[in-house]
Tab-separated table of C-alpha atoms and ligand atoms in Angstrom:
chain	number	residue	atom	x	y	z
V	19	UNK	CA	-0.346	0.072	0.147
V	20	UNK	CA	1.112	3.950	-0.527
V	21	UNK	CA	2.813	5.199	2.465
V	22	UNK	CA	0.764	7.372	4.575
V	23	UNK	CA	1.975	11.256	4.069
V	24	UNK	CA	2.084	11.958	7.471
V	25	UNK	CA	4.092	15.300	7.160
V	26	UNK	CA	1.183	16.648	4.638
V	27	UNK	CA	-1.575	15.532	7.092
V	28	UNK	CA	0.449	17.204	10.242
V	29	UNK	CA	0.463	20.590	8.063
V	30	UNK	CA	-3.340	20.256	8.443
V	31	UNK	CA	-3.088	20.797	12.318
V	32	UNK	CA	-1.723	24.031	13.491
V	33	UNK	CA	-1.493	23.203	16.990
V	34	UNK	CA	0.583	20.249	16.424
V	35	UNK	CA	3.832	22.919	15.161
V	36	UNK	CA	3.709	23.684	19.068
V	37	UNK	CA	6.864	24.096	21.451
V	38	UNK	CA	5.181	22.929	24.972
V	39	UNK	CA	8.424	23.440	27.991
V	40	UNK	CA	10.940	24.123	24.616
V	41	UNK	CA	9.905	20.975	23.179
V	42	UNK	CA	8.257	19.876	20.296
V	43	UNK	CA	4.528	18.762	21.431
V	44	UNK	CA	4.101	15.183	21.578
V	45	UNK	CA	0.083	15.136	21.305
V	46	UNK	CA	-0.963	11.013	22.139
V	47	UNK	CA	-4.013	12.270	24.254
V	48	UNK	CA	-6.536	11.865	21.566
V	49	UNK	CA	-8.883	9.997	23.106
V	50	UNK	CA	-9.847	12.421	25.312
V	51	UNK	CA	-10.191	14.764	22.519
V	52	UNK	CA	-8.472	15.434	18.998
V	53	UNK	CA	-7.089	18.385	17.438
V	54	UNK	CA	-8.757	20.340	14.661
V	55	UNK	CA	-7.664	21.004	11.413
V	56	UNK	CA	-7.508	24.363	9.921
V	57	UNK	CA	-10.586	23.430	7.674
V	58	UNK	CA	-12.987	23.197	10.539
V	59	UNK	CA	-11.311	26.347	12.558
V	60	UNK	CA	-11.652	28.436	9.329
V	61	UNK	CA	-15.146	26.962	8.869
V	62	UNK	CA	-16.416	28.340	11.858
V	63	UNK	CA	-14.634	31.660	11.611
V	64	UNK	CA	-16.344	31.760	8.267
V	65	UNK	CA	-19.781	31.092	9.659
V	66	UNK	CA	-19.468	33.732	12.167
V	67	UNK	CA	-17.898	36.624	9.401
V	68	UNK	CA	-20.732	35.755	7.065
V	69	UNK	CA	-23.652	33.363	8.314
V	70	UNK	CA	-24.177	34.013	11.968
V	71	UNK	CA	-27.866	33.941	12.584
V	72	UNK	CA	-30.470	31.903	14.227
V	73	UNK	CA	-32.105	28.819	12.283
V	74	UNK	CA	-35.494	27.629	11.104
V	75	UNK	CA	-36.618	31.170	11.379
V	76	UNK	CA	-35.522	31.938	7.723
V	77	UNK	CA	-37.368	35.491	7.444
V	78	UNK	CA	-34.315	36.981	6.458
V	79	UNK	CA	-31.301	36.376	4.061
V	80	UNK	CA	-28.741	35.291	6.917
V	81	UNK	CA	-31.442	33.271	8.876
V	82	UNK	CA	-31.357	31.135	5.397
V	83	UNK	CA	-28.178	30.590	5.091
V	84	UNK	CA	-27.236	29.660	8.668
V	85	UNK	CA	-30.438	27.176	8.285
V	86	UNK	CA	-29.138	25.724	4.724
V	87	UNK	CA	-25.639	25.313	6.396
V	88	UNK	CA	-27.266	23.607	9.673
V	89	UNK	CA	-29.272	21.306	7.910
V	90	UNK	CA	-26.515	20.454	5.345
V	91	UNK	CA	-24.625	19.427	8.401
V	92	UNK	CA	-27.501	16.891	9.612
V	93	UNK	CA	-27.355	15.291	6.211
V	94	UNK	CA	-23.338	15.266	6.259
V	95	UNK	CA	-23.655	12.579	9.700
V	96	UNK	CA	-26.396	11.128	8.265
V	97	UNK	CA	-23.835	10.081	5.452
V	98	UNK	CA	-20.937	9.792	7.965
V	99	UNK	CA	-23.160	7.107	9.534
V	100	UNK	CA	-24.982	5.843	6.828
V	101	UNK	CA	-28.492	6.319	8.214
V	102	UNK	CA	-31.282	6.018	5.884
V	103	UNK	CA	-32.922	9.535	6.807
V	104	UNK	CA	-31.835	12.810	8.486
V	105	UNK	CA	-35.107	12.684	10.734
V	106	UNK	CA	-33.038	9.794	12.313
V	107	UNK	CA	-30.075	12.383	13.244
V	108	UNK	CA	-30.312	14.644	16.316
V	109	UNK	CA	-28.208	16.924	17.637
V	110	UNK	CA	-26.976	16.600	20.960
V	111	UNK	CA	-23.995	18.114	22.944
V	112	UNK	CA	-21.982	14.961	22.735
V	113	UNK	CA	-22.051	11.120	23.197
V	114	UNK	CA	-22.871	11.734	26.859
V	115	UNK	CA	-26.361	13.924	25.988
V	116	UNK	CA	-27.508	11.529	23.353
V	117	UNK	CA	-27.048	8.335	25.683
V	118	UNK	CA	-29.290	10.695	28.470
V	119	UNK	CA	-31.409	11.666	26.084
V	120	UNK	CA	-32.177	8.057	25.498
V	121	UNK	CA	-32.231	6.756	29.100
V	122	UNK	CA	-34.553	9.907	29.947
V	123	UNK	CA	-36.910	9.230	26.752
V	124	UNK	CA	-36.971	5.981	25.762
V	125	UNK	CA	-36.083	4.187	28.916
V	126	UNK	CA	-38.483	6.126	31.257
V	127	UNK	CA	-41.216	5.066	28.703
V	128	UNK	CA	-40.266	1.551	28.147
V	129	UNK	CA	-38.727	0.142	31.705
V	130	UNK	CA	-40.690	-1.240	34.543
V	131	UNK	CA	-39.617	-3.088	37.357
V	132	UNK	CA	-37.793	-6.384	36.992
V	133	UNK	CA	-36.459	-5.273	33.404
V	134	UNK	CA	-32.325	-5.397	32.906
V	135	UNK	CA	-30.392	-3.157	31.065
V	136	UNK	CA	-26.975	-4.868	30.065
V	137	UNK	CA	-24.043	-2.661	29.879
V	138	UNK	CA	-20.160	-4.300	29.575
V	139	UNK	CA	-17.839	-3.909	32.434
V	140	UNK	CA	-15.484	-1.385	30.063
V	141	UNK	CA	-18.227	1.467	29.867
V	142	UNK	CA	-17.352	4.768	30.689
V	143	UNK	CA	-19.488	6.177	33.113
V	144	UNK	CA	-21.034	8.180	30.286
V	145	UNK	CA	-23.097	4.965	29.288
V	146	UNK	CA	-23.256	3.629	32.869
V	147	UNK	CA	-24.487	6.281	34.997
V	148	UNK	CA	-27.546	7.461	32.871
V	149	UNK	CA	-28.628	3.756	33.141
V	150	UNK	CA	-28.138	3.903	36.824
V	151	UNK	CA	-30.595	6.744	37.017
V	152	UNK	CA	-33.263	5.457	34.848
V	153	UNK	CA	-33.146	2.396	36.766
V	154	UNK	CA	-33.743	4.191	40.240
V	155	UNK	CA	-36.550	6.113	38.253
V	156	UNK	CA	-38.274	2.848	36.682
V	157	UNK	CA	-37.142	-0.188	38.774
V	158	UNK	CA	-34.997	-1.444	36.567
V	159	UNK	CA	-31.801	-3.126	36.793
V	160	UNK	CA	-28.136	-2.379	35.424
V	161	UNK	CA	-26.074	-5.452	35.219
V	162	UNK	CA	-22.679	-5.534	34.185
V	163	UNK	CA	-20.919	-8.161	31.571
V	164	UNK	CA	-17.849	-9.234	32.031
V	165	UNK	CA	-14.633	-8.510	30.783
V	166	UNK	CA	-11.573	-11.285	30.125
V	167	UNK	CA	-8.201	-10.464	31.249
V	168	UNK	CA	-7.236	-9.112	28.027
V	169	UNK	CA	-10.075	-6.589	27.869
V	170	UNK	CA	-12.256	-8.260	25.424
V	171	UNK	CA	-16.340	-8.879	26.351
V	172	UNK	CA	-16.774	-12.061	27.883
V	173	UNK	CA	-19.292	-13.219	24.727
V	174	UNK	CA	-20.042	-16.505	27.074
V	175	UNK	CA	-21.266	-14.263	29.778
V	176	UNK	CA	-23.022	-11.861	27.814
V	177	UNK	CA	-24.757	-15.087	26.393
V	178	UNK	CA	-25.509	-16.418	29.507
V	179	UNK	CA	-26.740	-12.827	30.819
V	180	UNK	CA	-29.110	-12.253	27.803
V	181	UNK	CA	-32.388	-13.332	28.948
V	182	UNK	CA	-35.712	-11.787	27.825
V	183	UNK	CA	-35.788	-9.404	30.640
V	184	UNK	CA	-33.249	-7.747	28.939
V	185	UNK	CA	-34.922	-4.682	27.575
V	186	UNK	CA	-32.003	-2.814	26.100
V	187	UNK	CA	-27.908	-3.489	25.698
V	188	UNK	CA	-25.999	-0.604	26.162
V	189	UNK	CA	-22.167	-1.165	24.575
V	190	UNK	CA	-19.188	0.680	23.389
V	191	UNK	CA	-18.076	0.134	19.879
V	192	UNK	CA	-14.320	0.791	21.165
V	193	UNK	CA	-13.343	1.013	24.633
V	194	UNK	CA	-11.753	4.516	25.574
V	195	UNK	CA	-9.287	3.012	28.633
V	196	UNK	CA	-8.112	-0.074	26.940
V	197	UNK	CA	-8.986	0.600	22.743
V	198	UNK	CA	-10.813	-3.021	22.666
V	199	UNK	CA	-12.904	-3.340	19.546
V	200	UNK	CA	-15.937	-4.821	20.586
V	201	UNK	CA	-17.779	-7.456	18.377
V	202	UNK	CA	-21.104	-5.017	18.324
V	203	UNK	CA	-22.684	-6.664	15.275
V	204	UNK	CA	-22.620	-10.010	16.837
V	205	UNK	CA	-24.038	-8.513	19.602
V	206	UNK	CA	-26.760	-6.690	18.475
V	207	UNK	CA	-27.872	-10.010	16.689
V	208	UNK	CA	-27.726	-11.942	19.670
V	209	UNK	CA	-29.590	-8.842	21.872
V	210	UNK	CA	-32.440	-8.623	19.182
V	211	UNK	CA	-32.711	-12.551	19.669
V	212	UNK	CA	-34.347	-11.669	22.639
V	213	UNK	CA	-35.997	-8.725	22.003
V	214	UNK	CA	-33.733	-6.345	23.410
V	215	UNK	CA	-32.874	-2.928	21.860
V	216	UNK	CA	-29.076	-1.739	21.616
V	217	UNK	CA	-27.246	1.590	21.891
V	218	UNK	CA	-23.709	1.619	20.795
V	219	UNK	CA	-21.674	4.407	22.211
V	220	UNK	CA	-19.435	5.340	19.434
V	221	UNK	CA	-17.716	8.210	21.027
V	222	UNK	CA	-14.303	6.122	20.307
V	223	UNK	CA	-14.895	4.368	16.993
V	224	UNK	CA	-15.770	7.091	15.161
V	225	UNK	CA	-12.182	8.501	15.101
V	226	UNK	CA	-10.762	5.217	13.843
V	227	UNK	CA	-13.252	2.964	12.159
V	228	UNK	CA	-16.059	3.364	9.294
V	229	UNK	CA	-19.443	3.175	10.730
V	230	UNK	CA	-22.406	1.873	8.908
V	231	UNK	CA	-25.622	1.962	11.269
V	232	UNK	CA	-27.398	0.192	9.160
V	233	UNK	CA	-25.091	-2.993	8.275
V	234	UNK	CA	-24.852	-2.938	12.242
V	235	UNK	CA	-28.629	-2.380	12.858
V	236	UNK	CA	-28.044	-0.715	15.925
V	237	UNK	CA	-31.095	0.837	17.307
V	238	UNK	CA	-29.197	3.816	18.813
V	239	UNK	CA	-25.875	5.315	18.081
V	240	UNK	CA	-23.979	8.108	19.817
V	241	UNK	CA	-20.762	10.398	18.731
V	242	UNK	CA	-19.236	13.603	20.098
V	243	UNK	CA	-17.503	15.941	17.342
V	244	UNK	CA	-14.691	16.474	19.163
V	245	UNK	CA	-13.240	13.254	19.455
V	246	UNK	CA	-13.453	13.599	15.036
V	247	UNK	CA	-11.646	16.152	15.022
V	248	UNK	CA	-14.550	18.846	14.777
V	249	UNK	CA	-15.554	21.328	17.772
V	250	UNK	CA	-16.786	20.554	21.018
V	251	UNK	CA	-20.384	21.446	22.046
V	252	UNK	CA	-21.913	18.895	19.412
V	253	UNK	CA	-22.754	15.468	18.633
V	254	UNK	CA	-25.275	13.032	17.112
V	255	UNK	CA	-27.693	10.787	18.104
V	256	UNK	CA	-28.822	8.023	15.566
V	257	UNK	CA	-32.208	6.528	16.167
V	258	UNK	CA	-33.797	4.030	14.148
V	259	UNK	CA	-37.197	6.247	12.945
V	260	UNK	CA	-39.795	3.920	14.431
V	261	UNK	CA	-37.987	4.108	17.987
V	262	UNK	CA	-37.475	8.346	17.752
V	263	UNK	CA	-41.329	8.311	16.261
V	264	UNK	CA	-42.741	6.503	19.252
V	265	UNK	CA	-40.318	8.395	21.979
V	266	UNK	CA	-41.541	11.558	24.245
V	267	UNK	CA	-39.496	14.902	24.087
V	268	UNK	CA	-37.017	14.834	26.776
V	269	UNK	CA	-35.673	18.383	26.751
V	270	UNK	CA	-38.617	21.014	25.932
V	271	UNK	CA	-38.931	24.497	24.829
V	272	UNK	CA	-38.710	26.512	21.662
V	273	UNK	CA	-37.589	24.960	18.523
V	274	UNK	CA	-39.421	21.226	19.573
V	275	UNK	CA	-42.964	22.445	19.142
V	276	UNK	CA	-45.475	22.576	16.683
V	277	UNK	CA	-48.174	24.670	18.799
V	278	UNK	CA	-48.160	25.890	22.130
V	279	UNK	CA	-51.347	27.012	24.035
V	280	UNK	CA	-52.511	26.708	27.233
V	281	UNK	CA	-54.829	23.849	26.619
V	282	UNK	CA	-51.853	21.915	25.761
V	283	UNK	CA	-48.601	21.920	23.242
V	284	UNK	CA	-48.155	19.558	20.405
V	285	UNK	CA	-44.659	18.716	19.357
V	286	UNK	CA	-42.773	19.253	16.366
V	287	UNK	CA	-41.953	16.390	13.656
V	288	UNK	CA	-38.447	14.492	14.091
V	289	UNK	CA	-35.719	15.425	14.420
V	290	UNK	CA	-36.922	18.883	15.615
V	291	UNK	CA	-38.669	16.954	18.285
V	292	UNK	CA	-35.681	16.126	20.154
V	293	UNK	CA	-33.995	19.754	19.886
V	294	UNK	CA	-35.206	22.143	22.227
V	295	UNK	CA	-33.617	25.437	22.014
V	296	UNK	CA	-30.915	27.204	20.199
V	297	UNK	CA	-28.769	24.992	18.763
V	298	UNK	CA	-24.779	24.796	18.162
V	299	UNK	CA	-24.971	26.137	15.109
V	300	UNK	CA	-21.430	27.224	14.475
V	301	UNK	CA	-19.812	23.706	15.729
V	302	UNK	CA	-22.459	22.040	13.538
V	303	UNK	CA	-20.828	23.768	10.450
V	304	UNK	CA	-17.075	22.897	12.205
V	305	UNK	CA	-18.134	19.551	12.004
V	306	UNK	CA	-19.114	19.386	8.392
V	307	UNK	CA	-15.849	20.509	7.939
V	308	UNK	CA	-14.198	17.683	9.983
V	309	UNK	CA	-16.236	15.230	8.400
V	310	UNK	CA	-15.446	16.257	4.622
V	311	UNK	CA	-11.841	16.177	5.720
V	312	UNK	CA	-11.854	12.253	6.892
V	313	UNK	CA	-13.990	11.674	3.665
V	314	UNK	CA	-11.282	12.979	1.663
V	315	UNK	CA	-8.671	10.888	3.238
V	316	UNK	CA	-7.767	7.501	2.790
V	317	UNK	CA	-9.257	6.022	5.781
V	318	UNK	CA	-7.976	2.408	5.320
V	319	UNK	CA	-4.285	3.771	4.828
V	320	UNK	CA	-4.798	6.201	8.258
V	321	UNK	CA	-5.899	3.244	10.018
V	322	UNK	CA	-3.214	1.470	8.960
V	323	UNK	CA	-0.966	3.760	9.904
V	324	UNK	CA	-2.451	3.934	13.194
V	325	UNK	CA	-2.150	0.222	13.751
V	326	UNK	CA	1.838	0.613	12.702
V	327	UNK	CA	2.121	3.325	15.634
V	328	UNK	CA	0.490	0.569	18.109
V	329	UNK	CA	2.189	-2.218	17.142
V	330	UNK	CA	5.365	-0.548	17.374
V	331	UNK	CA	4.601	0.938	21.053
V	332	UNK	CA	3.315	-2.258	21.876
V	333	UNK	CA	6.776	-3.484	20.948
V	334	UNK	CA	8.803	-0.841	22.494
V	335	UNK	CA	6.819	-1.150	25.471
V	336	UNK	CA	8.572	-4.410	26.408
V	337	UNK	CA	11.784	-3.073	26.681
V	338	UNK	CA	10.727	-0.646	29.893
V	339	UNK	CA	11.323	-2.545	32.929
V	340	UNK	CA	8.398	-3.400	34.925
V	341	UNK	CA	5.715	-1.668	32.330
V	342	UNK	CA	2.491	-3.639	32.112
V	343	UNK	CA	0.243	-3.393	29.256
V	344	UNK	CA	-3.471	-2.926	30.295
V	345	UNK	CA	-5.775	-4.103	27.455
V	346	UNK	CA	-4.336	-6.714	25.121
V	347	UNK	CA	-7.248	-7.510	22.855
V	348	UNK	CA	-6.229	-8.776	19.392
V	349	UNK	CA	-8.403	-6.648	17.805
V	350	UNK	CA	-7.615	-3.094	19.211
V	351	UNK	CA	-7.844	0.588	17.749
V	352	UNK	CA	-4.416	2.539	18.816
V	353	UNK	CA	-4.565	3.355	22.316
V	354	UNK	CA	-1.793	1.833	24.814
V	355	UNK	CA	-3.125	1.674	28.331
V	356	UNK	CA	-0.107	0.472	30.901
V	357	UNK	CA	1.112	0.519	34.160
V	358	UNK	CA	4.676	0.951	35.786
V	359	UNK	CA	5.813	-1.066	39.171
V	360	UNK	CA	6.358	1.130	41.720
V	361	UNK	CA	5.133	4.466	39.515
V	362	UNK	CA	2.201	6.187	40.329
V	363	UNK	CA	0.312	6.544	36.598
V	364	UNK	CA	-0.120	10.445	37.510
V	365	UNK	CA	3.408	10.820	38.165
V	366	UNK	CA	3.979	9.174	34.925
V	367	UNK	CA	1.846	11.715	33.543
V	368	UNK	CA	3.303	14.333	35.085
V	369	UNK	CA	6.831	13.485	34.100
V	370	UNK	CA	6.006	13.032	30.561
V	371	UNK	CA	4.577	16.320	30.478
V	372	UNK	CA	8.011	18.064	31.306
V	373	UNK	CA	9.254	16.508	28.318
V	374	UNK	CA	6.278	18.258	26.144
V	375	UNK	CA	4.747	14.416	25.934
V	376	UNK	CA	0.423	14.408	26.402
V	377	UNK	CA	-0.859	11.682	27.631
V	378	UNK	CA	-3.812	10.944	30.013
V	379	UNK	CA	-3.629	9.404	33.314
V	380	UNK	CA	-6.000	7.757	36.186
V	381	UNK	CA	-9.228	6.084	35.734
V	382	UNK	CA	-10.295	7.273	32.504
V	383	UNK	CA	-13.795	7.535	33.734
V	384	UNK	CA	-14.028	3.556	33.699
V	385	UNK	CA	-13.856	3.260	37.401
V	386	UNK	CA	-15.724	-0.392	37.220
V	387	UNK	CA	-13.181	-1.632	34.644
V	388	UNK	CA	-10.251	-0.442	36.797
V	389	UNK	CA	-11.330	-2.422	39.991
V	390	UNK	CA	-13.008	-4.823	37.986
V	391	UNK	CA	-8.693	-5.356	36.950
V	392	UNK	CA	-7.817	-4.525	40.633
V	393	UNK	CA	-5.808	-1.139	39.855
V	394	UNK	CA	-6.684	2.460	40.409
V	395	UNK	CA	-5.974	3.876	37.024
V	396	UNK	CA	-3.386	3.597	33.958
V	397	UNK	CA	-1.114	5.835	31.688
V	398	UNK	CA	-2.759	5.891	28.076
V	399	UNK	CA	-1.182	7.119	25.212
V	400	UNK	CA	-3.866	7.512	22.138
V	401	UNK	CA	-2.866	8.186	18.947
V	402	UNK	CA	-4.179	9.778	15.923
V	403	UNK	CA	-3.452	9.445	12.049
V	404	UNK	CA	-1.270	12.820	12.503
V	405	UNK	CA	1.237	10.914	15.015
V	406	UNK	CA	4.401	9.911	14.213
V	407	UNK	CA	6.874	6.949	14.968
V	408	UNK	CA	9.436	9.215	15.829
V	409	UNK	CA	6.691	10.366	18.476
V	410	UNK	CA	6.216	6.659	19.818
V	411	UNK	CA	9.740	6.752	20.045
V	412	UNK	CA	9.830	9.914	21.956
V	413	UNK	CA	6.933	8.557	24.510
V	414	UNK	CA	9.537	5.578	25.093
V	415	UNK	CA	12.637	7.172	25.616
V	416	UNK	CA	10.647	9.680	27.818
V	417	UNK	CA	9.578	6.812	29.979
V	418	UNK	CA	13.162	4.989	30.087
V	419	UNK	CA	14.046	8.297	31.735
V	420	UNK	CA	11.276	8.023	34.256
V	421	UNK	CA	11.946	4.661	34.673
V	422	UNK	CA	15.742	5.729	35.535
V	423	UNK	CA	14.866	8.758	37.616
V	424	UNK	CA	12.807	6.001	40.048
V	425	UNK	CA	15.043	3.267	39.328
S	518	PMP	N1	-17.996	7.036	25.393
S	518	PMP	C1	-16.703	6.953	25.605
S	518	PMP	C2	-16.232	5.293	25.012
S	518	PMP	C3	-16.083	7.972	25.718
S	518	PMP	O1	-14.542	7.725	25.320
S	518	PMP	C4	-16.379	9.288	26.219
S	518	PMP	C5	-15.280	10.648	26.352
S	518	PMP	N2	-14.353	10.486	26.996
S	518	PMP	C6	-17.438	9.530	26.019
S	518	PMP	C7	-18.313	8.517	26.013
S	518	PMP	C8	-18.283	10.718	26.388
S	518	PMP	O2	-18.531	11.449	25.398
S	518	PMP	P1	-18.206	13.120	25.600
S	518	PMP	O3	-17.659	13.938	26.582
S	518	PMP	O4	-17.777	14.059	24.480
S	518	PMP	O5	-20.009	13.370	25.796
């Protein structure tokens, strides 16, 4: 395959050219948030310079332009997920808000005492706590599916817990803490066999994998713009149209109504029924630019490049005395989680930062997973397509230095 031109790609991301503490920035915290190409930054600037107006009240030219751009962004997301219709794409603040919407709208309407919500042990808190809340409200219970020592979802445990009491399975497409790619297509098929719906948390999958919600046949899918090289403050919820039609509104107010009177209020059609208030318009425009950027990229080559970074990082990690990898699943995106004997993960993070290297340390919003492994956290390096082999080497020479200081 043709070599992936990382240098050319890096030139599109102005932030990467920075020095931090007089060292070139090595940004390896992409699972927390990704950097933005110039096209995203300039799309937002252009929006504010030439389009800025409120949407869906097209009494004047600017409002018209803003609405066209905003609804164009929805169509761009539809294509990105391969949804059937833009009516199935609901704007939210991000993955977290998308999950809360489904929990509070679908969950409150459909769950009753005795019902089970199955989540996996490796979920982000965003895909656990909203289900615990709706369980408290409805009398349903939340049950965790075990993970193997390698960090895969234990499919035998999944099958055994997938009874007809299960109304919903909530599972991440990719684990943020470990990078495991979960076999969601199989899990969805099995869930549908017992009549359960499935929500897939795609926050960590969308930056790495091509997603097709129709091929997956998931009932709901959520992602956050800021993880896919777009702006913060926006994301999308995909839901199958029939499910969304039957769900009550969650947040209420302007935009989501059809007619309001003191005798009662009727609600707007999809997707607006779920979009109360002025939405994140500039961010939607920025997200369009981000998805266009990804659309022009050879995503297979990008993924191959990321896998090469992961393979090298995994390989050289063996040379660090006392380093243990956490999460060694065969199917992984480019995330390396680890601990080093005798050094707290937060200290690894701080000492790397002094060398201009940005990683994340701690529990990664996955406390149940960390307790399952008997640890309190990990150091996590997460690679994007704009990272280089030289940066992988910088990480590991940084770790060598730290181990020497502690040794
Ligand atoms: N799920 C996963 C797997 C994540 O990694 C994250 C972000 N760390 C979220 C959900 C929440 O995303 P956001 O904070 O953008 O709503």
